Amino acid sequence: MNPMEENKHHGMKDAMEGQFLPMFSFSSGMGQEVLPDLYCYTNQIVNVCLVGDPEKTDEWVLIDTGMPESVNSIIKVVEDRFGENSKPKAIIQTHGHFDHVGSVVDLVEKWGIPVYAHEAELPFLTGKQSYPEPDGSVEGGLVAKMSPMFPNEPVDLGTNIEALPSDGSIPHMPGWRWLHTPGHAPGHISLFRDEDRALIAGDAFVTVKQESLYKVVTQEEEINGPPRYLTTDWDAARKSVEKLEALKPAVAVTGHGHPMSGDELLDGLERLVREFDHIAIPDYGRFVNRKQ
Ligand SMILES: [Zn+2]
Ligand SMILES: [Zn+2]
C-alpha cells in the first residue's frame, strides 16, 4: 500500500480496492422488499440488507457491504429507498470475507458511521489477520475452482469498527439480536428477530449452491451449507446450522441466493441438519478431515 492510498482512506486500508471481479456481474442490481423493514439487495453474487422501515424511521442499518468496487451501486440502492443523502446509523458485518466487506472502507469514508462485528472477526477487519487462502481443491464446481483468485487479505477499518455488545443486542436494531454462528468464519454472526422470526443468516447457510457457477447464475434454489471454499471449521459450521434451525425462522435472507420463507425454508433447514455430512461437507478439500 503506498502512502497516498493510505492517506486517501484516512488511515484505513482497503484491500478490496481494484478487486473488481467482472464475471460476477450477471445478477447485479436486483432488490427485494422481504418485509416492510427488511430490504435485500443482490450486489453481483452477494446479498446486502437494509434494515429499517423507510415509512416510519430514519434509524436504519446496513448489513454487509457487498463486492469490491460496488460503493456506487450500494449508495444508489440506499438513496432510492431512503432518500437522497440518507445514510445508515451503522454497518453490521456478518463476517469479513471479501464478498461481504467489498465496499465497507469506501462507505465508512463517505458516511462516517461505525461498523460492528463479532469480536472474533475483528482481526480480519483491522488488517491484523488474513483468512486462509480459499480452497480451490475443494469438491465443488467452477466457482470453487476460481476461488483461489478471490482476495483473502483483510481490510483495515482501524478505529471505525468495534465489537458487538456482549449482551446480544445490536446497535440501532431494536428487537433484533445477534447469534455467534462460527464455522464459515471464526466470528461469523447471524441476526434474528424473535417477534416475527426473521433471520439474516450471512453465510452460515445459503439458499443456492454457491460452488456451482451454473446454480449461481440461475439462482436455482436449494438450502445448502456455507460456501465450501472458505469454510474452515465444519464441526462448528454444523452446530451453527443446528442453532439456526432450532429458531424455526419464518423468513431468511442468506448471504447468497434468494430470500426464503415458510415450509420451503423450514423443510430445507431440517434436511440440512439431518444430512449435513452429505449436503454441506465436501467429500474432499483442504479444510475437510473426514474420518473414513
Ligand atoms: Zn463468506
Ligand atoms: Zn459469502
Short mmCIF file of N, CA and C in Angstrom, two decimals, residues 7 9 11 160 200 232 239 243 249:
data_model
loop_
_atom_site.label_atom_id
_atom_site.label_comp_id
_atom_site.label_asym_id
_atom_site.label_seq_id
_atom_site.Cartn_x
_atom_site.Cartn_y
_atom_site.Cartn_z
N ASN A 7 -3.49 7.44 2.77
CA ASN A 7 -3.99 8.77 3.11
C ASN A 7 -5.40 8.98 2.59
N HIS A 9 -7.68 7.01 2.37
CA HIS A 9 -8.69 6.35 3.18
C HIS A 9 -8.61 6.73 4.65
N GLY A 11 -6.41 6.68 6.97
CA GLY A 11 -5.83 5.71 7.90
C GLY A 11 -6.38 4.31 7.75
N ASN A 160 -12.65 2.58 13.22
CA ASN A 160 -14.04 2.73 12.81
C ASN A 160 -14.89 1.49 13.09
N ILE A 200 -31.40 -13.11 9.38
CA ILE A 200 -30.38 -12.74 8.40
C ILE A 200 -29.20 -13.65 8.72
N THR A 232 -13.77 -23.20 7.07
CA THR A 232 -12.59 -23.87 7.60
C THR A 232 -12.90 -24.80 8.77
N LYS A 239 -22.82 -27.06 13.99
CA LYS A 239 -23.50 -26.59 15.20
C LYS A 239 -24.24 -25.27 14.93
N LYS A 243 -28.19 -24.56 15.43
CA LYS A 243 -28.66 -23.44 16.25
C LYS A 243 -29.71 -22.62 15.48
N PRO A 249 -36.96 -20.27 11.87
CA PRO A 249 -37.18 -18.96 11.25
C PRO A 249 -38.36 -18.98 10.27
#
